[in-house]
Tab-separated table of C-alpha atoms in Angstrom:
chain	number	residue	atom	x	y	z
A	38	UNK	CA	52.927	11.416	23.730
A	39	UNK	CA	51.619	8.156	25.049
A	40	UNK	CA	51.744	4.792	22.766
A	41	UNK	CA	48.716	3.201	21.699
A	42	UNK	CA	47.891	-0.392	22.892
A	43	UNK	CA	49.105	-2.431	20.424
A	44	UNK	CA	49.768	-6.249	19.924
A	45	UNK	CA	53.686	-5.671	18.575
A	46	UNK	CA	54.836	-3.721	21.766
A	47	UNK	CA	52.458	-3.962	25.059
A	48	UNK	CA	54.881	-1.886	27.493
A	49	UNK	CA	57.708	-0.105	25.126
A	50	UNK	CA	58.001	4.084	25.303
A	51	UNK	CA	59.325	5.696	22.025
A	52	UNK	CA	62.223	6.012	21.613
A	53	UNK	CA	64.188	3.653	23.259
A	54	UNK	CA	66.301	5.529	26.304
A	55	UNK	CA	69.899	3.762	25.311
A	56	UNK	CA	73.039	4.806	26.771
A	57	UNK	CA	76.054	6.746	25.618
A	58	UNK	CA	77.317	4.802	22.338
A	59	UNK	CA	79.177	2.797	21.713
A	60	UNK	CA	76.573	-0.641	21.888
A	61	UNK	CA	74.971	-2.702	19.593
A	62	UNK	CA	72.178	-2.520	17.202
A	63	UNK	CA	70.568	-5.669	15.274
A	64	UNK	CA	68.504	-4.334	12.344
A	65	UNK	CA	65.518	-6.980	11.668
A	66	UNK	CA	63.168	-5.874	8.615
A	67	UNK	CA	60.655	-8.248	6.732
A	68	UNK	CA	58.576	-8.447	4.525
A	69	UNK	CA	55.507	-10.745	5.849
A	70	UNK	CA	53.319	-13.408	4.329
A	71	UNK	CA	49.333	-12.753	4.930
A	72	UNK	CA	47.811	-14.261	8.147
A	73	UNK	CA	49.339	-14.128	11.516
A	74	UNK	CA	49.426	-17.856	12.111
A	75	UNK	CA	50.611	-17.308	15.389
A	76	UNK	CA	53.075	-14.059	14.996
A	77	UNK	CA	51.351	-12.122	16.914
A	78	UNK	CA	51.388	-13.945	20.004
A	79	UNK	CA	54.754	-14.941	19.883
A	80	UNK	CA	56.045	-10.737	18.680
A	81	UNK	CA	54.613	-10.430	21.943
A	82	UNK	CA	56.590	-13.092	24.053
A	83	UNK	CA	59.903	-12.400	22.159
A	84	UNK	CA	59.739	-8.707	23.550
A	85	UNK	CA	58.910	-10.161	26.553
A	86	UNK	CA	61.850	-12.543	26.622
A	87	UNK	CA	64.311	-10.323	25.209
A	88	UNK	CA	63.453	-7.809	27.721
A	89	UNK	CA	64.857	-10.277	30.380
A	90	UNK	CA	67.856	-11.284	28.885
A	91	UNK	CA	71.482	-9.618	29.952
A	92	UNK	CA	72.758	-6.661	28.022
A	93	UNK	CA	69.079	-5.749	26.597
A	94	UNK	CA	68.878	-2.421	26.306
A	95	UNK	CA	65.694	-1.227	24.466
A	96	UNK	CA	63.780	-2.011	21.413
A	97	UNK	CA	61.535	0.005	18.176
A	98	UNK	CA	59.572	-1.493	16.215
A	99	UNK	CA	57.114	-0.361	13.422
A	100	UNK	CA	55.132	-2.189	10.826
A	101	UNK	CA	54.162	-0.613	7.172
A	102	UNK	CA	54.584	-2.320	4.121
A	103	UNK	CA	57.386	-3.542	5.701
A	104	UNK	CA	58.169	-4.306	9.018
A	105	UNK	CA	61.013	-2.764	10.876
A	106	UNK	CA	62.631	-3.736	14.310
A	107	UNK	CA	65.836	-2.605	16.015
A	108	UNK	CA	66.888	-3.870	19.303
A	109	UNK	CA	69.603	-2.652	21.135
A	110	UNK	CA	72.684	-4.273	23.430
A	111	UNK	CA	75.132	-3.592	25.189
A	112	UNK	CA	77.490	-6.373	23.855
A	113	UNK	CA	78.210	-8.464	21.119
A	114	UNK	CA	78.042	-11.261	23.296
A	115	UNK	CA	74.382	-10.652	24.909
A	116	UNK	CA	73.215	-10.978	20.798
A	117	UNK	CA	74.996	-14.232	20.466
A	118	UNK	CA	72.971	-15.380	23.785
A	119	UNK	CA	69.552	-13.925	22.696
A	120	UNK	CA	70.160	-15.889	19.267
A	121	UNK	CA	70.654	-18.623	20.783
A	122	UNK	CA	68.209	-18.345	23.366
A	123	UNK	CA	65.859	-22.060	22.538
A	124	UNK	CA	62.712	-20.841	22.754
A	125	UNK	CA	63.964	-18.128	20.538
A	126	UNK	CA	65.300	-20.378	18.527
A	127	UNK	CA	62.191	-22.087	17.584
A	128	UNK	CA	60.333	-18.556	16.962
A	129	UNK	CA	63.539	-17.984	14.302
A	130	UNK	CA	62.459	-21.095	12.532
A	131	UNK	CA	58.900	-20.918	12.612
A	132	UNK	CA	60.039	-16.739	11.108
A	133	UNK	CA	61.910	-18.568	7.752
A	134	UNK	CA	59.353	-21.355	7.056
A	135	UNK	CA	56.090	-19.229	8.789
A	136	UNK	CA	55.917	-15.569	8.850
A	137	UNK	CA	58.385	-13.788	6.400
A	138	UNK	CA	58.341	-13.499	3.227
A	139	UNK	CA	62.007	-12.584	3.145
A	140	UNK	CA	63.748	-10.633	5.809
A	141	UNK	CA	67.237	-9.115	6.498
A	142	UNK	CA	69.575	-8.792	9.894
A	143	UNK	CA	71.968	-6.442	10.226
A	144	UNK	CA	74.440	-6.602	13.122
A	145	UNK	CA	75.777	-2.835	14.141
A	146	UNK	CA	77.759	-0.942	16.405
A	147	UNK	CA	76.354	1.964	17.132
A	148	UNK	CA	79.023	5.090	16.998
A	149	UNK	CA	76.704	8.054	17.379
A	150	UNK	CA	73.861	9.234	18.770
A	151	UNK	CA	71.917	12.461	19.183
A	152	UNK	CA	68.102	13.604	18.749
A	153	UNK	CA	66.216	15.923	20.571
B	22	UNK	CA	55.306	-9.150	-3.027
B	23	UNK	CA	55.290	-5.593	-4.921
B	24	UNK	CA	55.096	-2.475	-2.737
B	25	UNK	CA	52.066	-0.497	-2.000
B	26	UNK	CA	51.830	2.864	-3.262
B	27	UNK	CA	53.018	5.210	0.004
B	28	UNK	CA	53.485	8.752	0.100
B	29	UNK	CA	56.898	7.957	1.798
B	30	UNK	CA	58.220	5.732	0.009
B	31	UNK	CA	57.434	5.786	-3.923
B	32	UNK	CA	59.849	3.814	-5.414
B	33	UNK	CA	61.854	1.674	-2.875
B	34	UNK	CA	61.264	-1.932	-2.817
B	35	UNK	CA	62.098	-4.024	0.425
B	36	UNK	CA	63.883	-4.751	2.287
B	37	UNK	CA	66.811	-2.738	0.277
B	38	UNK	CA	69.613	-4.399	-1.123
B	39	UNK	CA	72.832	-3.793	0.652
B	40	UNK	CA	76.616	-4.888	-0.520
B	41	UNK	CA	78.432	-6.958	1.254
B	42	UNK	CA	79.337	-5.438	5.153
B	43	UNK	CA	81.317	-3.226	6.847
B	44	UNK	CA	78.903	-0.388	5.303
B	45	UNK	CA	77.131	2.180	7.390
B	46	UNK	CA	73.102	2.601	8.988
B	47	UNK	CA	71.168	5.918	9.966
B	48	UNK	CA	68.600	4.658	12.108
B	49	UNK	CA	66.062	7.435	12.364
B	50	UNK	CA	63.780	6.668	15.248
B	51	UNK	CA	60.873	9.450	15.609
B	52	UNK	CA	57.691	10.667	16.996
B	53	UNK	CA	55.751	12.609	15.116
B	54	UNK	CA	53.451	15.542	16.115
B	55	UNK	CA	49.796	16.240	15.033
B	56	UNK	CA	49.181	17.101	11.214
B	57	UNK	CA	51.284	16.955	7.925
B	58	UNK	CA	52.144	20.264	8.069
B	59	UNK	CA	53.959	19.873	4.859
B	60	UNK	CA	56.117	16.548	6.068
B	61	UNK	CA	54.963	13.889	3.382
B	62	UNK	CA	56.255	16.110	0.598
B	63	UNK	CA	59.655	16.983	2.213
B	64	UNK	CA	60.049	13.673	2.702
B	65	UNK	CA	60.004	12.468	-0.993
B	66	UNK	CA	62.250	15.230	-1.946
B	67	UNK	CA	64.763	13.945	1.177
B	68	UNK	CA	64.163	10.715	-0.121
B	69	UNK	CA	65.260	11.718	-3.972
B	70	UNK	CA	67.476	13.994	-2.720
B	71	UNK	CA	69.789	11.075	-0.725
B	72	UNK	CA	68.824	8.203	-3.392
B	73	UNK	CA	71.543	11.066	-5.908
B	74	UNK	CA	73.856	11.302	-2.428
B	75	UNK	CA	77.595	9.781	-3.606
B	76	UNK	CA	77.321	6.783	-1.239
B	77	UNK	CA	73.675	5.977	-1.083
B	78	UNK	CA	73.704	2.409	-0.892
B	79	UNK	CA	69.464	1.554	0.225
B	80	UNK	CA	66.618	2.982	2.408
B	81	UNK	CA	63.981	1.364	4.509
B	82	UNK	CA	60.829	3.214	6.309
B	83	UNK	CA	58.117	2.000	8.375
B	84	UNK	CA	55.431	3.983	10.528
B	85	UNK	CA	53.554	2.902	13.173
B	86	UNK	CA	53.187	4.789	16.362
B	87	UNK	CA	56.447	5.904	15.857
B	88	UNK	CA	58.705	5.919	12.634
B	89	UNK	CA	61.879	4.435	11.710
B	90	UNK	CA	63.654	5.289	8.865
B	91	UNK	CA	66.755	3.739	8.236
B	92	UNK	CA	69.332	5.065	5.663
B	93	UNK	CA	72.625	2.744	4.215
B	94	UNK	CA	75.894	4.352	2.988
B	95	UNK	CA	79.291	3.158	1.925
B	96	UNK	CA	80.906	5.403	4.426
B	97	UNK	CA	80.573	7.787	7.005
B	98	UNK	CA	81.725	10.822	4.576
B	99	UNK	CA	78.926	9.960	2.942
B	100	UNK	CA	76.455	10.364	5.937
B	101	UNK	CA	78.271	13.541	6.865
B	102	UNK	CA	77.821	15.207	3.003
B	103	UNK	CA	74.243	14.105	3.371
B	104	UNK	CA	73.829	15.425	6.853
B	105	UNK	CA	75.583	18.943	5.635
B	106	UNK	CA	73.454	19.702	2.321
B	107	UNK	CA	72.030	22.400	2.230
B	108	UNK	CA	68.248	21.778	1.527
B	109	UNK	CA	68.849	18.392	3.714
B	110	UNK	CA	69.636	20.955	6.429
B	111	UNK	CA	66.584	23.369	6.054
B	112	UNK	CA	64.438	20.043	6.160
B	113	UNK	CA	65.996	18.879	9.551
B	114	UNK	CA	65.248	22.328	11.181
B	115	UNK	CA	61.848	21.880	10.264
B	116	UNK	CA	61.766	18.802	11.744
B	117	UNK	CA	62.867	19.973	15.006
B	118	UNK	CA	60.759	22.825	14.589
B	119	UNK	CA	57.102	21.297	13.269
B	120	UNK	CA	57.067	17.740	12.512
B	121	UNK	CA	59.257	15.797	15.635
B	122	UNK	CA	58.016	15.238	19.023
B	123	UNK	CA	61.233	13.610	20.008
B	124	UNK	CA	63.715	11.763	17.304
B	125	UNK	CA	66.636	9.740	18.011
B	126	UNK	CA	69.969	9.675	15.243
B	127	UNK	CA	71.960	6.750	15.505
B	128	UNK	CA	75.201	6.569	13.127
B	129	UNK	CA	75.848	2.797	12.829
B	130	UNK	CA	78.648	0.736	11.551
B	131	UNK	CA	76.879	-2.594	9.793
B	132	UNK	CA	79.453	-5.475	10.435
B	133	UNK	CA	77.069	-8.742	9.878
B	134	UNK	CA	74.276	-9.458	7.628
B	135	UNK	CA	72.057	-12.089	6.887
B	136	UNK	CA	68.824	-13.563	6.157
B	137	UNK	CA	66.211	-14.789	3.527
């Protein structure tokens, strides 16, 4: 099945291809305020950026009442450098006091996987 | 913000609220084929079905392109009692068999949370 163009996720095939667990998981889901004022755009560079950084290792994302992200790593340590990543950092702010009504991270280690 | 009414999730509200970690995720990452073929009411019943489990501690679903579900529990016997009842089991055959392109499971232990 091919993805539809769409602003959230220019270049990413469903589902993510990760390796044998174990690796890391960070859960993002939001609830958004109305407007884009500029989420859009930036969605779009985060992938980008993430996508560069060490220890990425694929990324899902969906958006229906609520919006629903995982990204996946090979290491605790590449999440502690994406989070602290600047221009990241700046996208995390403009998130709280911008885009989200309210919004939850969860950290994981992934232990299984299977799927067909 | 209240939630929309949505055939797949009719009394949830977001993002779900989760104890205190170490708990355990489900991520549910899938691609859906053509049609309903009867998915949007097994998925209710799923969804009422694991809301009774022993261990059910949230659930969060989004659908765009592809869908992600994702599931919380207070341990990983609860996922496996889950995964091994009985009308639980007849639905996931069905979704290999009518309603999944390609799915990914990923059994998750939650160690950090956060947000706003």
């Amino acid at each position: 099945m091919t993805n539809d163009a769409d602003s959230e996720s220019p270049e990413i095939n469903w589902p993510a291809a990760t390796p044998e667990p174990p690796y890391y998981a960070v859960i993002f889901t939001s609830v958004r305020r109305d407007g884009d004022a500029g989420y859009s755009e930036t969605a779009q560079r985060m992938l980008k950026l993430a996508s560069a950084q060490p220890g990425f290792l694929g990324f899902e994302t969906a958006y229906q009442n609520i919006g629903i992200s995982v990204s996946y790593w090979s290491t605790m340590n590449a999440i502690r450098a994406w989070k602290a990543n600047a221009e990241h950092v700046l996208a995390q702010q403009r998130g709280k006091d911008e885009w989200y009504a309210s919004y939850r991270v969860r950290v994981c280690l992934v232990e299984r996987e299977y799927g067909a």
